[in-house]
């Protein structure tokens, strides 16, 4: 039996196909989110990869910001629940989840059964999200995927305000003009992101194991900065960007079993 | 259309077009209207003058002109109110009354720039339980009466105010009854309808609203009480608007079983006590008010009150409707959060912003919260 999870985010579209609710048959990430061609392309490519068609899917669940625009989905589940489900699948010892996506940052607390007990999200503010890092990446002229590698070369993290992306951008420009090394500034940007994320996490309560997901979890510099701020180890979920879609596919499998019973 | 639908439609029409309510009232009575700012205005004084007290609670409007007088990080309601003011929306009012229990409302009186619509500002004292506080507020209310008399050129007698107090106390009792009855019929009184019934009180004379709500209660009491398959919540905050946010509650089958909203049930929480001195009695009501972030209390009774409401109405959760940039409400939140966590009461906070048009962030939060609660049921 095949189930599919589609995660249509603000910045990217992710799809996962699961076999019998256990094995990941195929997954796809397209860096274009809701309102763009991203969701359709992600769907197309994952089906090509797996040599299947949409009709082969026994149940499809959509999640993410654009979940209600997915015609192929039979059910929509929030990304909070899907991230929790996806992470628990890989790491059943996870108890605190930090998910940082394109424009959302979430802190989720789950119990020993993987059930969400509490969650907090950022409120209409891009500071500390993927968008914040994108803006800084442009100003610093360092590709987003390379920013993590600069982190460990920093002698120290420069101070970057964490309250507003736009003002933080001004700060970074000022620091560049003062000749502060890029690696120090990048470490400061990562620290600023961590500061915002940890603010959310402390409201939800911090219990190990702490697991990160979302696109920003692919930046080892941010992961380290969060770990330093919390004073605890942080694990990155496997395939962090597709965790939500995996959770959706797992929910799809649960729904499928219910319909068969 | 049945009686219930008809009454709810009348309420919807009143809230949808406050200007029409003001104009129609003038055509019917020859009397003008007075704008009453949040949170707790002595509407009885306006009512006693035969005028229509109209609630000034803002609305959905693009903010442009208000930027000249308010920064972005000021209370969402006052942003829209002052935008409307600068667009001359309130020019048909004869005056406005502005209570000032918070910093933003204190500033608004200075910013009110309509000479043809004078503003009467007053201060509800925060150290409320002092004898001096009651005396102070009594004098403030007398001053409102005197200033209003000077504006309209007519006397407003103590006897007329006494009669208006009776009308308003009856209305308060009926609205409390409505809240209790509506809790039994979430299948008939959905969250949007409930809000329209509550809010429409600000756009008609209270005796008219009392009659409508009494008729609604009578009709509801003839209906069968059906079990509710969705979630039941207690909502708390300044207000739950715009309608697009309340629609999300409907979308996820969430009933509002009780509210602690300043725009709704907090208005009807406490009656004006009996007394021959009308201004002293009205001041007494402010002393007896409880459970509101704008009415200072050392023991924060709101926290225990919310817990008790959750139990009394068998609600599944408490949802805090946090008015954007409302300091008093934000100061209360950590205390409420601690109490709810201690008692294992599910709690969600959503941000209320009158200017918002797209509610996806709120939809995500509410859907997630619903999923959590359903999983734990």
Coordinates of C-alpha atoms in Angstrom, one line a residue, chain B residues 7-372:
Chain B
X7 CA -33.0 37.9 15.2
X8 CA -29.4 36.9 14.4
X9 CA -29.8 38.7 11.0
X10 CA -31.0 41.9 12.8
X11 CA -27.9 41.7 15.0
X12 CA -25.6 41.1 12.0
X13 CA -27.1 44.1 10.2
X14 CA -26.6 46.3 13.2
X15 CA -22.9 45.4 13.5
X16 CA -22.3 45.5 9.7
X17 CA -23.4 49.1 9.4
X18 CA -22.9 51.3 12.5
X19 CA -23.4 54.4 10.4
X20 CA -26.8 53.3 9.3
X21 CA -27.7 52.5 13.0
X22 CA -26.7 56.1 13.9
X23 CA -28.6 57.6 10.9
X24 CA -31.7 55.5 11.4
X25 CA -31.8 56.4 15.1
X26 CA -31.6 60.1 14.2
X27 CA -34.4 59.7 11.7
X28 CA -36.6 57.9 14.3
X29 CA -35.9 60.1 17.3
X30 CA -34.3 63.3 16.2
X31 CA -31.5 62.5 18.7
X32 CA -27.8 62.1 18.0
X33 CA -25.3 59.5 19.1
X34 CA -22.3 59.6 21.3
X35 CA -19.3 57.4 20.7
X36 CA -18.2 55.2 23.6
X37 CA -14.6 54.0 23.6
X38 CA -13.4 50.8 25.2
X39 CA -13.4 49.4 27.7
X40 CA -16.0 50.4 30.2
X41 CA -17.9 53.6 29.4
X42 CA -20.7 55.1 31.5
X43 CA -23.2 54.7 28.7
X44 CA -26.1 55.2 31.1
X45 CA -25.4 58.9 31.1
X46 CA -25.7 59.0 27.3
X47 CA -28.8 56.8 27.4
X48 CA -30.4 59.1 30.0
X49 CA -30.1 61.9 27.5
X50 CA -32.2 59.9 25.0
X51 CA -29.2 59.5 22.7
X52 CA -27.7 56.4 21.3
X53 CA -24.4 55.2 22.9
X54 CA -22.4 53.7 20.1
X55 CA -19.4 51.4 20.7
X56 CA -16.1 52.5 19.2
X57 CA -14.2 49.3 18.8
X58 CA -12.4 49.8 15.5
X59 CA -12.6 47.5 12.5
X60 CA -10.8 46.2 9.5
X61 CA -9.3 49.2 7.7
X62 CA -5.9 49.8 5.9
X63 CA -3.7 52.0 8.1
X64 CA -2.4 55.0 6.3
X65 CA -3.2 58.3 7.9
X66 CA -2.9 57.0 11.5
X67 CA 0.9 56.6 11.0
X68 CA 1.1 60.4 11.5
X69 CA 0.0 60.0 15.1
X70 CA 0.6 56.4 16.2
X71 CA 3.6 54.1 15.8
X72 CA 3.2 50.6 14.4
X73 CA 3.6 49.1 17.8
X74 CA 0.4 50.6 19.4
X75 CA -2.8 48.8 20.2
X76 CA -4.5 47.3 17.2
X77 CA -8.0 48.7 18.1
X78 CA -6.7 52.3 18.6
X79 CA -4.9 52.1 15.2
X80 CA -8.1 51.4 13.4
X81 CA -10.2 53.8 15.5
X82 CA -7.9 56.7 14.8
X83 CA -7.6 55.8 11.1
X84 CA -11.4 56.0 11.0
X85 CA -11.3 59.2 12.9
X86 CA -8.9 60.8 10.5
X87 CA -11.1 59.6 7.6
X88 CA -14.0 61.5 9.3
X89 CA -16.0 58.3 9.8
X90 CA -17.1 59.5 13.3
X91 CA -18.2 63.0 12.2
X92 CA -21.9 62.3 12.7
X93 CA -21.3 61.8 16.4
X94 CA -22.1 64.6 18.8
X95 CA -19.2 63.7 21.1
X96 CA -17.0 60.8 22.2
X97 CA -16.3 59.5 25.7
X98 CA -12.8 58.1 26.2
X99 CA -12.0 56.1 29.4
X100 CA -8.3 55.9 29.9
X101 CA -7.3 52.8 31.9
X102 CA -4.2 52.2 29.7
X103 CA -1.3 54.2 28.3
X104 CA -2.6 54.1 24.7
X105 CA -6.0 55.3 25.6
X106 CA -4.5 58.1 27.7
X107 CA -2.6 59.3 24.6
X108 CA -5.7 59.1 22.3
X109 CA -7.5 62.0 24.0
X110 CA -4.6 64.3 23.1
X111 CA -4.7 63.0 19.5
X112 CA -8.4 63.4 19.0
X113 CA -8.5 66.2 16.5
X114 CA -12.1 66.7 15.6
X115 CA -13.4 70.0 16.9
X116 CA -16.9 69.2 15.7
X117 CA -16.8 66.0 17.7
X118 CA -15.5 67.0 21.2
X119 CA -14.0 64.3 23.3
X120 CA -14.7 63.8 27.0
X121 CA -11.9 61.9 28.5
X122 CA -11.9 60.4 32.0
X123 CA -9.7 58.3 34.2
X124 CA -11.0 55.2 35.9
X125 CA -8.7 54.9 38.9
X126 CA -6.6 51.8 39.2
X127 CA -6.2 51.7 43.0
X128 CA -9.9 51.0 42.9
X129 CA -10.6 49.8 46.4
X130 CA -9.7 53.0 48.1
X131 CA -12.6 55.1 49.4
X132 CA -10.9 58.0 47.6
X133 CA -11.0 56.1 44.3
X134 CA -14.8 55.9 44.5
X135 CA -15.1 59.6 45.3
X136 CA -12.7 60.4 42.4
X137 CA -14.6 58.4 39.9
X138 CA -18.0 59.7 41.1
X139 CA -16.7 63.2 40.3
X140 CA -15.3 62.0 37.0
X141 CA -18.8 60.7 36.0
X142 CA -20.4 64.0 37.2
X143 CA -18.0 65.9 35.0
X144 CA -19.0 63.7 32.0
X145 CA -22.6 64.5 32.6
X146 CA -21.8 68.2 32.9
X147 CA -19.7 68.3 29.8
X148 CA -22.3 66.3 27.8
X149 CA -25.0 68.7 29.0
X150 CA -23.0 71.6 27.8
X151 CA -22.4 70.0 24.4
X152 CA -26.0 69.0 23.7
X153 CA -27.6 72.0 25.4
X154 CA -30.0 69.8 27.4
X155 CA -30.1 68.8 31.1
X156 CA -29.5 65.1 32.0
X157 CA -31.2 64.6 35.3
X158 CA -30.2 62.1 38.1
X159 CA -33.6 60.6 37.8
X160 CA -33.2 59.9 34.1
X161 CA -29.8 58.3 34.8
X162 CA -31.4 56.2 37.6
X163 CA -33.9 54.9 35.0
X164 CA -31.2 54.2 32.5
X165 CA -29.2 52.3 35.2
X166 CA -32.3 50.0 35.5
X167 CA -32.4 49.5 31.8
X168 CA -28.7 48.7 31.7
X169 CA -28.8 46.4 34.6
X170 CA -31.7 44.5 33.0
X171 CA -29.6 44.2 29.8
X172 CA -26.6 42.9 31.7
X173 CA -28.7 40.2 33.3
X174 CA -30.2 39.2 30.0
X175 CA -26.8 39.0 28.3
X176 CA -25.4 36.8 31.1
X177 CA -28.5 34.6 30.6
X178 CA -27.9 34.6 26.8
X179 CA -24.3 33.5 27.3
X180 CA -25.4 30.6 29.5
X181 CA -28.2 29.5 27.2
X182 CA -26.1 29.8 24.0
X183 CA -23.6 27.5 25.6
X184 CA -26.2 24.7 25.5
X185 CA -26.9 25.3 21.8
X186 CA -23.5 25.5 19.9
X187 CA -25.2 23.8 17.0
X188 CA -27.6 26.7 16.6
X189 CA -25.6 29.6 18.0
X190 CA -22.3 29.2 16.2
X191 CA -19.3 31.3 17.2
X192 CA -20.0 34.0 14.5
X193 CA -23.6 34.3 15.5
X194 CA -22.8 34.4 19.1
X195 CA -20.4 37.3 18.4
X196 CA -22.9 39.2 16.4
X197 CA -25.5 39.0 19.1
X198 CA -23.0 40.2 21.7
X199 CA -21.5 43.0 19.5
X200 CA -24.9 44.3 18.2
X201 CA -25.6 45.7 21.7
X202 CA -23.2 48.5 20.9
X203 CA -25.4 49.7 18.0
X204 CA -28.9 50.0 19.3
X205 CA -30.6 51.3 22.4
X206 CA -30.2 48.7 25.2
X207 CA -34.0 48.2 25.7
X208 CA -34.3 47.2 22.0
X209 CA -31.4 44.8 22.3
X210 CA -32.8 43.4 25.5
X211 CA -36.1 42.6 23.8
X212 CA -34.3 41.0 20.9
X213 CA -32.1 38.8 23.1
X214 CA -35.0 37.9 25.4
X215 CA -36.9 36.7 22.3
X216 CA -33.9 34.7 21.2
X217 CA -33.5 33.1 24.6
X218 CA -37.2 32.1 24.6
X219 CA -36.9 30.5 21.1
X220 CA -33.7 28.7 22.0
X221 CA -35.2 27.2 25.2
X222 CA -37.8 25.5 23.0
X223 CA -35.1 23.6 21.1
X224 CA -33.7 20.2 21.9
X225 CA -30.2 20.2 23.5
X226 CA -28.1 18.0 21.3
X227 CA -24.7 16.6 22.2
X228 CA -21.7 18.5 20.7
X229 CA -19.2 16.4 18.9
X230 CA -16.6 19.2 18.5
X231 CA -14.4 20.9 21.0
X232 CA -15.7 23.4 23.6
X233 CA -13.6 26.4 24.6
X234 CA -13.5 29.4 26.9
X235 CA -12.1 32.4 25.1
X236 CA -10.5 35.3 26.9
X237 CA -9.0 38.6 25.9
X238 CA -10.1 42.1 24.7
X239 CA -12.0 40.8 21.6
X240 CA -12.2 38.0 19.2
X241 CA -12.3 39.6 15.7
X242 CA -12.3 40.0 12.8
X243 CA -15.0 37.6 11.6
X244 CA -12.4 35.7 9.5
X245 CA -10.8 34.5 12.7
X246 CA -14.0 33.4 14.3
X247 CA -14.8 31.5 11.1
X248 CA -11.7 29.4 11.8
X249 CA -13.3 28.3 15.0
X250 CA -16.4 27.2 13.0
X251 CA -14.2 25.5 10.4
X252 CA -12.7 23.2 13.0
X253 CA -16.0 22.7 14.9
X254 CA -14.9 24.6 18.0
X255 CA -17.7 26.0 20.1
X256 CA -17.3 29.0 22.3
X257 CA -18.9 27.8 25.4
X258 CA -18.1 30.9 27.4
X259 CA -16.2 34.1 27.0
X260 CA -14.1 36.4 29.1
X261 CA -13.9 39.1 26.4
X262 CA -13.9 42.8 27.2
X263 CA -16.0 43.5 24.1
X264 CA -18.5 40.8 25.2
X265 CA -19.2 39.2 28.5
X266 CA -16.9 41.4 30.6
X267 CA -19.3 44.3 29.7
X268 CA -22.0 42.4 31.6
X269 CA -20.1 40.9 34.5
X270 CA -21.1 43.3 37.2
X271 CA -24.3 45.2 37.7
X272 CA -24.4 48.8 39.0
X273 CA -25.2 48.5 42.7
X274 CA -28.4 50.1 44.0
X275 CA -28.1 53.5 45.4
X276 CA -29.8 56.9 45.5
X277 CA -26.6 58.6 44.4
X278 CA -26.4 57.5 40.7
X279 CA -22.7 58.6 40.2
X280 CA -21.7 56.9 43.4
X281 CA -23.4 53.7 42.3
X282 CA -21.7 53.8 38.9
X283 CA -18.4 54.3 40.6
X284 CA -19.2 51.4 42.8
X285 CA -19.5 49.2 39.8
X286 CA -15.9 49.9 38.9
X287 CA -14.9 48.9 42.4
X288 CA -16.7 45.6 42.1
X289 CA -15.5 44.8 38.6
X290 CA -13.2 41.8 38.5
X291 CA -11.3 39.5 36.1
X292 CA -10.2 42.1 33.6
X293 CA -6.6 43.0 32.9
X294 CA -7.5 46.7 32.7
X295 CA -9.1 46.6 36.2
X296 CA -6.2 46.3 38.6
X297 CA -6.3 43.5 41.2
X298 CA -3.6 42.3 43.5
X299 CA -4.9 38.7 43.5
X300 CA -5.5 38.5 39.7
X301 CA -8.9 36.8 40.1
X302 CA -9.0 36.4 36.3
X303 CA -6.7 33.4 36.6
X304 CA -8.9 31.4 39.0
X305 CA -12.0 32.6 37.2
X306 CA -10.9 31.2 33.9
X307 CA -10.1 27.8 35.5
X308 CA -13.6 27.8 37.1
X309 CA -15.3 28.8 33.8
X310 CA -13.5 25.9 32.1
X311 CA -14.9 23.5 34.7
X312 CA -18.4 25.0 34.9
X313 CA -19.0 24.9 31.2
X314 CA -17.1 21.6 30.7
X315 CA -14.8 23.2 28.2
X316 CA -11.9 21.3 26.7
X317 CA -9.5 24.3 26.7
X318 CA -8.9 28.0 27.2
X319 CA -7.9 30.1 24.3
X320 CA -6.3 33.5 24.9
X321 CA -7.2 36.1 22.2
X322 CA -4.2 38.3 22.6
X323 CA -4.9 41.8 21.3
X324 CA -1.7 42.9 19.4
X325 CA 0.4 45.3 21.4
X326 CA -2.0 45.3 24.4
X327 CA 0.4 45.5 27.4
X328 CA -2.2 44.8 30.2
X329 CA -3.3 41.6 28.5
X330 CA 0.3 40.6 27.8
X331 CA 1.2 41.1 31.4
X332 CA -1.6 38.8 32.4
X333 CA -0.6 36.0 30.1
X334 CA 2.4 34.5 31.9
X335 CA 0.3 34.2 35.1
X336 CA -2.5 32.6 33.2
X337 CA -0.1 30.2 31.4
X338 CA 1.4 29.1 34.7
X339 CA -1.9 28.4 36.3
X340 CA -3.3 26.5 33.3
X341 CA -0.1 24.4 33.1
X342 CA -0.2 23.6 36.8
X343 CA -3.8 22.4 36.5
X344 CA -3.2 20.6 33.2
X345 CA -5.7 22.8 31.3
X346 CA -4.9 23.0 27.6
X347 CA -4.1 26.6 26.6
X348 CA -3.6 28.3 23.3
X349 CA -2.8 31.9 22.5
X350 CA -3.7 33.5 19.2
X351 CA -2.8 37.0 18.2
X352 CA -5.7 39.3 17.4
X353 CA -5.0 42.0 14.9
X354 CA -7.9 44.0 13.4
X355 CA -5.9 44.8 10.3
X356 CA -5.2 41.2 9.4
X357 CA -6.9 39.9 6.2
X358 CA -5.3 36.5 5.9
X359 CA -5.6 34.2 8.8
X360 CA -3.4 31.2 7.8
X361 CA -1.1 31.6 10.9
X362 CA -4.1 31.4 13.1
X363 CA -5.6 28.5 11.1
X364 CA -2.4 26.5 11.6
X365 CA -2.4 27.2 15.4
X366 CA -6.1 26.4 15.8
X367 CA -5.9 23.2 13.7
X368 CA -2.8 22.0 15.5
X369 CA -4.5 22.7 18.9
X370 CA -7.6 20.8 17.8
X371 CA -5.5 17.8 16.6
X372 CA -3.7 17.8 20.0

